[in-house]
Amino acid sequence: MRPVLLKFAATVLTLGATFASAVFVTSHLKNPVAPLQPPVLTGTSALGGAVVVGPSVQPSNQPPITSTYAS
Amino acid sequence: MRPEQAVVAHHFEAMGTACSLFAVGRPQSCLVLGERWVHDLASRLTRFSADSELSRLNTRAGEWVEVSAELEAVLRAAERAYELSSGLVNAAVLPSMLAAGYTRTLNAGATTVMLERARPAPALPEVLRVRPARARIESGAGIDLGGIAKGWMADRLCEVIGPNAVVNLGGDLRAVGAGPQGHGWPVGVAGVTLLLRDQGAATSSVRRRRWGGAHHLIDPRSGLPADTGLEEVSVVAASGFEAEVVAKTALLVGPGVAPAYCASHALAWWLDGRHDA
């Protein structure tokens, strides 16, 4: 008798968890305007084109104090 | 706007290239000490001096050799570069570099190009083993630390000079702190000024260090000087070491893959190459 009760309880628990998960997922829809990471849609990557700058780097009009270059 | 703070600067030549150190709130003597550190470490990590620590490791291939903490750290950085680049940044390309004629500093002139002797580089983990205070290179293999060492050194020196400083070792640079105006250090990348804060930048190119139809950037897959269609890549990343690895990898994967690769590995980037590629 006891194993049958345990199986029944496990089945109820599984079905309950499945139902709760389905409710949770459908009530938290994907945000279609969430930003893409990394920002592959900004800037151009054509050869010799503009520098592509991600959001953690800020462009400036200041003269550079030093530069990266091929050596 | 925060008033601009005075920047101390120090320029010198090391590792066959121009180096610059900048700092806010540090004495000039601190930067001079930084130059000594660069010269000292460069003399131990160069393959162009027979009595350097790296040369001793290369010439004693096949046996365990005691190494300093610094060489051990750079060798581990080389292993990390290999992992990060899926094998494209491979310090074990030394035999191919020698076959390409890069046997001595370019100031002394390259020797004969013998590309028929070039072979694909072995997988780094198969020929380099690093343990605490010792390392071993397998017989027939050789290690060149090149740009990996420069990026690593820029990162380490910047930490020492910091907390508000820039170290530029031949184009491999690292910037820490808020810079003189509090918004980051203004650094030139492919003709554009970017404000870097706790970030690094590097450029990989096949346009410099050329001789007799060859150049210094070896593609480990072929053992030959790289010819992917990309000729120069500049990258901003989280550190100088990382920027060096990403720039070199992007150049080696070529123009078809490099934009997507940089989009997922770099904070800013610029690609240039043969426009017929």
Short mmCIF file of C-alpha atoms in Angstrom, two decimals:
data_model
loop_
_atom_site.label_atom_id
_atom_site.label_comp_id
_atom_site.label_asym_id
_atom_site.label_seq_id
_atom_site.Cartn_x
_atom_site.Cartn_y
_atom_site.Cartn_z
CA MET A 1 0.00 0.00 0.00
CA ARG A 2 2.76 2.47 0.95
CA PRO A 3 4.72 2.26 -2.40
CA VAL A 4 1.52 3.07 -4.26
CA LEU A 5 1.03 6.13 -2.12
CA LEU A 6 4.61 7.25 -2.73
CA LYS A 7 4.22 6.84 -6.52
CA PHE A 8 1.00 8.77 -6.45
CA ALA A 9 2.58 11.57 -4.43
CA ALA A 10 5.57 11.74 -6.82
CA THR A 11 3.23 11.89 -9.83
CA VAL A 12 1.18 14.68 -8.26
CA LEU A 13 4.36 16.57 -7.40
CA THR A 14 5.72 16.23 -10.95
CA LEU A 15 2.48 17.35 -12.57
CA GLY A 16 2.24 20.25 -10.14
CA ALA A 17 5.78 21.39 -10.88
CA THR A 18 5.16 21.14 -14.64
CA PHE A 19 2.01 23.21 -14.38
CA ALA A 20 3.66 25.84 -12.18
CA SER A 21 6.64 26.10 -14.58
CA ALA A 22 4.31 26.55 -17.56
CA VAL A 23 2.43 29.31 -15.78
CA PHE A 24 5.68 31.04 -14.79
CA VAL A 25 7.17 30.89 -18.28
CA THR A 26 4.07 32.16 -20.07
CA SER A 27 3.78 35.07 -17.63
CA HIS A 28 7.43 36.16 -18.28
CA LEU A 29 7.53 36.75 -22.02
CA LYS A 30 10.78 37.51 -23.84
CA ASN A 31 11.37 41.24 -24.22
CA PRO A 32 11.64 41.85 -27.99
CA VAL A 33 13.41 45.22 -27.49
CA ALA A 34 16.17 43.88 -25.23
CA PRO A 35 19.61 45.03 -26.53
CA LEU A 36 21.82 42.57 -28.34
CA GLN A 37 25.06 41.65 -26.60
CA PRO A 38 27.65 41.98 -28.04
CA PRO A 39 26.58 45.03 -30.06
CA VAL A 40 27.16 43.48 -33.45
CA LEU A 41 24.56 45.65 -35.10
CA THR A 42 26.31 48.96 -34.46
CA GLY A 43 29.16 50.33 -36.51
CA THR A 44 30.70 48.82 -39.59
CA SER A 45 33.25 46.08 -39.83
CA ALA A 46 34.18 46.46 -43.48
CA LEU A 47 37.88 46.32 -44.25
CA GLY A 48 39.46 49.69 -43.70
CA GLY A 49 36.16 51.02 -42.43
CA ALA A 50 35.36 52.81 -39.23
CA VAL A 51 36.46 51.65 -35.83
CA VAL A 52 33.67 49.57 -34.28
CA VAL A 53 33.13 50.71 -30.70
CA GLY A 54 31.24 48.76 -28.06
CA PRO A 55 29.29 50.35 -25.23
CA SER A 56 32.06 50.03 -22.64
CA VAL A 57 34.44 52.22 -24.65
CA GLN A 58 33.76 55.92 -25.08
CA PRO A 59 34.96 57.84 -28.16
CA SER A 60 36.39 61.31 -27.58
CA ASN A 61 37.45 64.39 -29.48
CA GLN A 62 40.54 64.83 -27.32
CA PRO A 63 43.97 64.35 -28.87
CA PRO A 64 45.31 60.93 -27.86
CA ILE A 65 48.06 60.80 -25.28
CA THR A 66 49.40 57.64 -26.92
CA SER A 67 48.26 55.13 -29.54
CA THR A 68 48.27 51.46 -30.36
CA TYR A 69 50.21 50.68 -33.50
CA ALA A 70 52.02 47.88 -35.27
CA SER A 71 55.63 47.60 -34.21
CA MET B 1 34.26 69.00 -15.34
CA ARG B 2 37.05 67.82 -13.11
CA PRO B 3 40.21 69.93 -13.51
CA GLU B 4 42.85 68.21 -15.59
CA GLN B 5 45.57 66.63 -13.48
CA ALA B 6 49.22 66.83 -14.46
CA VAL B 7 50.49 63.83 -16.40
CA VAL B 8 54.09 62.72 -16.06
CA ALA B 9 55.47 60.94 -19.11
CA HIS B 10 58.57 58.92 -19.86
CA HIS B 11 59.67 57.63 -23.27
CA PHE B 12 62.38 55.13 -24.11
CA GLU B 13 63.40 52.37 -26.52
CA ALA B 14 63.19 48.73 -25.52
CA MET B 15 62.55 45.40 -27.27
CA GLY B 16 63.40 47.08 -30.58
CA THR B 17 60.49 49.47 -30.35
CA ALA B 18 59.30 52.72 -28.76
CA CYS B 19 57.83 52.57 -25.27
CA SER B 20 55.94 55.22 -23.30
CA LEU B 21 54.81 55.41 -19.70
CA PHE B 22 52.26 57.94 -18.40
CA ALA B 23 50.91 58.47 -14.91
CA VAL B 24 48.94 60.90 -12.79
CA GLY B 25 50.01 61.53 -9.21
CA ARG B 26 53.26 59.60 -9.48
CA PRO B 27 56.82 60.99 -9.50
CA GLN B 28 58.97 60.82 -12.61
CA SER B 29 61.34 58.51 -10.75
CA CYS B 30 58.58 55.90 -10.62
CA LEU B 31 58.44 55.83 -14.42
CA VAL B 32 62.23 55.62 -14.66
CA LEU B 33 62.07 52.57 -12.40
CA GLY B 34 59.42 51.22 -14.78
CA GLU B 35 61.84 51.59 -17.68
CA ARG B 36 64.49 49.61 -15.76
CA TRP B 37 61.94 46.87 -15.09
CA VAL B 38 61.14 46.67 -18.81
CA HIS B 39 64.82 46.48 -19.82
CA ASP B 40 65.54 43.85 -17.19
CA LEU B 41 62.61 41.64 -18.10
CA ALA B 42 63.08 42.11 -21.85
CA SER B 43 66.70 40.96 -21.57
CA ARG B 44 65.50 37.78 -19.89
CA LEU B 45 62.61 37.04 -22.27
CA THR B 46 64.29 37.78 -25.60
CA ARG B 47 65.27 34.94 -27.94
CA PHE B 48 67.83 37.16 -29.66
CA SER B 49 70.34 36.96 -26.83
CA ALA B 50 72.09 33.62 -26.30
CA ASP B 51 72.36 34.13 -22.54
CA SER B 52 68.74 35.16 -21.92
CA GLU B 53 66.59 32.98 -19.70
CA LEU B 54 64.32 32.11 -22.66
CA SER B 55 67.30 31.15 -24.84
CA ARG B 56 68.60 28.85 -22.10
CA LEU B 57 65.19 27.18 -21.98
CA ASN B 58 65.15 26.80 -25.78
CA THR B 59 68.69 25.44 -26.02
CA ARG B 60 68.09 22.90 -23.24
CA ALA B 61 65.04 21.43 -24.96
CA GLY B 62 64.27 17.95 -23.74
CA GLU B 63 65.10 18.60 -20.08
CA TRP B 64 63.49 20.38 -17.15
CA VAL B 65 64.95 23.84 -16.60
CA GLU B 66 64.58 26.11 -13.57
CA VAL B 67 62.77 29.32 -14.50
CA SER B 68 62.16 32.58 -12.70
CA ALA B 69 58.71 33.56 -11.49
CA GLU B 70 58.43 36.06 -14.34
CA LEU B 71 59.32 33.59 -17.10
CA GLU B 72 57.00 31.03 -15.55
CA ALA B 73 54.19 33.61 -15.57
CA VAL B 74 54.79 34.55 -19.22
CA LEU B 75 54.95 30.88 -20.23
CA ARG B 76 51.63 30.32 -18.48
CA ALA B 77 50.30 33.38 -20.34
CA ALA B 78 51.44 31.71 -23.58
CA GLU B 79 49.48 28.61 -22.61
CA ARG B 80 46.46 30.78 -21.88
CA ALA B 81 46.84 32.55 -25.24
CA TYR B 82 46.86 29.17 -26.97
CA GLU B 83 43.63 28.22 -25.20
CA LEU B 84 41.91 31.55 -25.82
CA SER B 85 42.76 31.47 -29.53
CA SER B 86 41.99 27.78 -30.08
CA GLY B 87 45.63 27.26 -30.98
CA LEU B 88 46.12 30.18 -33.36
CA VAL B 89 48.33 32.17 -30.99
CA ASN B 90 51.00 29.54 -30.59
CA ALA B 91 54.34 30.37 -28.99
CA ALA B 92 55.78 27.17 -30.49
CA VAL B 93 56.15 28.77 -33.93
CA LEU B 94 59.83 29.54 -33.35
CA PRO B 95 61.16 26.90 -35.80
CA SER B 96 58.91 28.37 -38.51
CA MET B 97 60.08 31.91 -37.68
CA LEU B 98 63.66 30.77 -38.08
CA ALA B 99 62.79 29.12 -41.41
CA ALA B 100 61.24 32.40 -42.50
CA GLY B 101 64.58 34.08 -41.84
CA TYR B 102 63.69 35.86 -38.60
CA THR B 103 66.83 34.65 -36.87
CA ARG B 104 68.00 37.92 -35.36
CA THR B 105 66.65 41.39 -34.65
CA LEU B 106 65.55 43.17 -37.80
CA ASN B 107 68.01 45.96 -37.02
CA ALA B 108 70.71 43.38 -37.73
CA GLY B 109 68.88 42.29 -40.89
CA ALA B 110 67.07 39.06 -41.64
CA THR B 111 68.90 36.00 -42.85
CA THR B 112 67.98 33.78 -45.78
CA VAL B 113 64.32 32.86 -46.20
CA MET B 114 63.98 29.08 -46.28
CA LEU B 115 60.21 28.60 -46.27
CA GLU B 116 60.56 25.08 -47.69
CA ARG B 117 61.72 24.14 -44.19
CA ALA B 118 58.60 25.59 -42.56
CA ARG B 119 56.26 23.09 -40.94
CA PRO B 120 52.94 23.47 -39.13
CA ALA B 121 53.64 24.35 -35.51
CA PRO B 122 53.14 21.59 -32.95
CA ALA B 123 50.34 21.99 -30.44
CA LEU B 124 51.79 24.04 -27.60
CA PRO B 125 50.60 21.69 -24.82
CA GLU B 126 52.50 18.87 -26.52
CA VAL B 127 55.84 20.67 -26.47
CA LEU B 128 55.71 22.98 -23.45
CA ARG B 129 55.23 21.91 -19.85
CA VAL B 130 55.24 24.45 -17.05
CA ARG B 131 55.47 23.57 -13.39
CA PRO B 132 56.18 25.79 -10.38
CA ALA B 133 59.67 27.29 -10.90
CA ARG B 134 60.54 24.96 -13.81
CA ALA B 135 59.61 24.33 -17.40
CA ARG B 136 60.42 21.88 -20.17
CA ILE B 137 60.37 22.17 -23.95
CA GLU B 138 60.39 19.01 -25.99
CA SER B 139 63.36 18.30 -28.23
CA GLY B 140 63.12 19.95 -31.63
CA ALA B 141 60.67 22.58 -30.42
CA GLY B 142 61.25 26.24 -29.60
CA ILE B 143 59.35 29.06 -27.97
CA ASP B 144 59.02 32.68 -29.07
CA LEU B 145 57.12 34.89 -26.63
CA GLY B 146 56.95 37.97 -28.90
CA GLY B 147 53.77 39.99 -28.53
CA ILE B 148 52.51 37.83 -25.68
CA ALA B 149 55.37 39.09 -23.52
CA LYS B 150 54.76 42.72 -24.48
CA GLY B 151 51.07 42.57 -23.61
CA TRP B 152 51.77 40.74 -20.38
CA MET B 153 54.50 43.21 -19.41
CA ALA B 154 52.26 46.21 -20.15
CA ASP B 155 49.60 44.76 -17.83
CA ARG B 156 52.03 43.99 -15.00
CA LEU B 157 53.87 47.30 -15.20
CA CYS B 158 50.62 49.25 -15.27
CA GLU B 159 49.56 47.56 -12.04
CA VAL B 160 52.86 48.56 -10.44
CA ILE B 161 52.80 52.18 -11.63
CA GLY B 162 49.03 52.62 -11.12
CA PRO B 163 46.43 53.34 -9.96
CA ASN B 164 46.14 55.97 -12.73
CA ALA B 165 48.58 55.16 -15.52
CA VAL B 166 49.16 54.04 -19.10
CA VAL B 167 51.92 51.73 -20.28
CA ASN B 168 52.55 51.47 -24.01
CA LEU B 169 55.18 48.94 -25.07
CA GLY B 170 55.46 49.17 -28.83
CA GLY B 171 51.72 49.51 -29.39
CA ASP B 172 50.67 46.91 -26.80
CA LEU B 173 49.18 49.05 -24.09
CA ARG B 174 47.25 48.99 -20.88
CA ALA B 175 45.41 51.89 -19.21
CA VAL B 176 44.27 51.85 -15.59
CA GLY B 177 42.42 54.53 -13.67
CA ALA B 178 40.36 57.51 -14.68
CA GLY B 179 43.02 59.40 -16.63
CA PRO B 180 43.89 63.08 -16.30
CA GLN B 181 40.30 64.37 -16.66
CA GLY B 182 38.46 61.60 -14.89
CA HIS B 183 36.82 60.03 -17.96
CA GLY B 184 39.54 57.57 -18.96
CA TRP B 185 42.85 57.80 -20.80
CA PRO B 186 42.60 59.16 -24.38
CA VAL B 187 44.22 56.52 -26.57
CA GLY B 188 44.45 56.50 -30.35
CA VAL B 189 43.08 53.42 -32.11
CA ALA B 190 43.19 53.49 -35.92
CA GLY B 191 43.00 57.28 -36.01
CA VAL B 192 40.15 57.57 -33.50
CA THR B 193 40.52 58.62 -29.87
CA LEU B 194 38.94 56.25 -27.36
CA LEU B 195 38.79 56.77 -23.60
CA LEU B 196 40.19 53.64 -21.98
CA ARG B 197 39.74 52.85 -18.32
CA ASP B 198 41.06 49.57 -16.94
CA GLN B 199 41.36 48.29 -20.50
CA GLY B 200 44.07 47.37 -22.97
CA ALA B 201 44.72 47.77 -26.68
CA ALA B 202 46.96 46.12 -29.25
CA THR B 203 47.59 46.06 -32.98
CA SER B 204 48.63 43.04 -34.98
CA SER B 205 49.96 43.62 -38.46
CA VAL B 206 51.85 41.98 -41.30
CA ARG B 207 52.84 45.38 -42.71
CA ARG B 208 55.80 45.83 -40.38
CA ARG B 209 58.79 43.57 -39.74
CA ARG B 210 58.88 42.40 -43.36
CA TRP B 211 61.83 41.14 -45.33
CA GLY B 212 62.34 39.29 -48.62
CA GLY B 213 58.66 38.50 -49.17
CA ALA B 214 58.22 37.19 -45.62
CA HIS B 215 57.05 38.74 -42.37
CA HIS B 216 57.06 37.93 -38.67
CA LEU B 217 53.47 36.80 -38.15
CA ILE B 218 53.47 33.03 -38.62
CA ASP B 219 50.26 31.08 -39.16
CA PRO B 220 50.78 28.00 -36.94
CA ARG B 221 48.49 25.93 -39.17
CA SER B 222 50.90 26.14 -42.09
CA GLY B 223 54.12 27.34 -40.48
CA LEU B 224 54.26 30.04 -43.15
CA PRO B 225 53.89 33.82 -42.85
CA ALA B 226 50.15 34.52 -42.53
CA ASP B 227 48.29 35.42 -45.70
CA THR B 228 44.61 35.56 -44.81
CA GLY B 229 43.60 38.76 -46.58
CA LEU B 230 43.70 40.75 -43.35
CA GLU B 231 46.83 42.84 -42.92
CA GLU B 232 46.21 44.87 -39.79
CA VAL B 233 43.87 44.54 -36.81
CA SER B 234 43.58 46.88 -33.81
CA VAL B 235 41.63 45.75 -30.77
CA VAL B 236 40.55 47.11 -27.39
CA ALA B 237 39.96 44.43 -24.75
CA ALA B 238 39.99 43.99 -20.99
CA SER B 239 43.80 43.91 -20.82
CA GLY B 240 46.85 44.38 -23.00
CA PHE B 241 47.46 40.64 -23.07
CA GLU B 242 43.90 39.89 -24.09
CA ALA B 243 43.95 42.60 -26.76
CA GLU B 244 47.16 41.13 -28.20
CA VAL B 245 45.63 37.64 -28.35
CA VAL B 246 42.36 38.81 -29.89
CA ALA B 247 44.08 41.05 -32.48
CA LYS B 248 46.42 38.27 -33.61
CA THR B 249 43.64 35.69 -33.69
CA ALA B 250 41.38 37.98 -35.72
CA LEU B 251 44.17 38.58 -38.23
CA LEU B 252 44.77 34.83 -38.55
CA VAL B 253 41.12 33.84 -38.98
CA GLY B 254 40.82 36.28 -41.88
CA PRO B 255 38.23 38.76 -43.09
CA GLY B 256 35.36 36.29 -43.31
CA VAL B 257 35.30 35.37 -39.64
CA ALA B 258 37.16 38.26 -37.97
CA PRO B 259 34.18 40.67 -37.67
CA ALA B 260 32.08 38.12 -35.79
CA TYR B 261 35.07 36.99 -33.77
CA CYS B 262 35.88 40.57 -32.72
CA ALA B 263 32.21 41.24 -31.95
CA SER B 264 32.30 38.49 -29.36
CA HIS B 265 35.82 39.02 -27.99
CA ALA B 266 36.72 42.72 -28.29
CA LEU B 267 35.41 45.96 -26.80
CA ALA B 268 36.37 47.95 -29.91
CA TRP B 269 38.15 46.92 -33.10
CA TRP B 270 39.34 47.92 -36.53
CA LEU B 271 40.15 45.60 -39.43
CA ASP B 272 42.13 46.39 -42.55
CA GLY B 273 43.42 44.21 -45.33
CA ARG B 274 43.77 43.59 -48.99
CA HIS B 275 40.56 44.80 -50.50
CA ASP B 276 40.66 42.08 -53.17
CA ALA B 277 40.55 39.40 -50.47
#
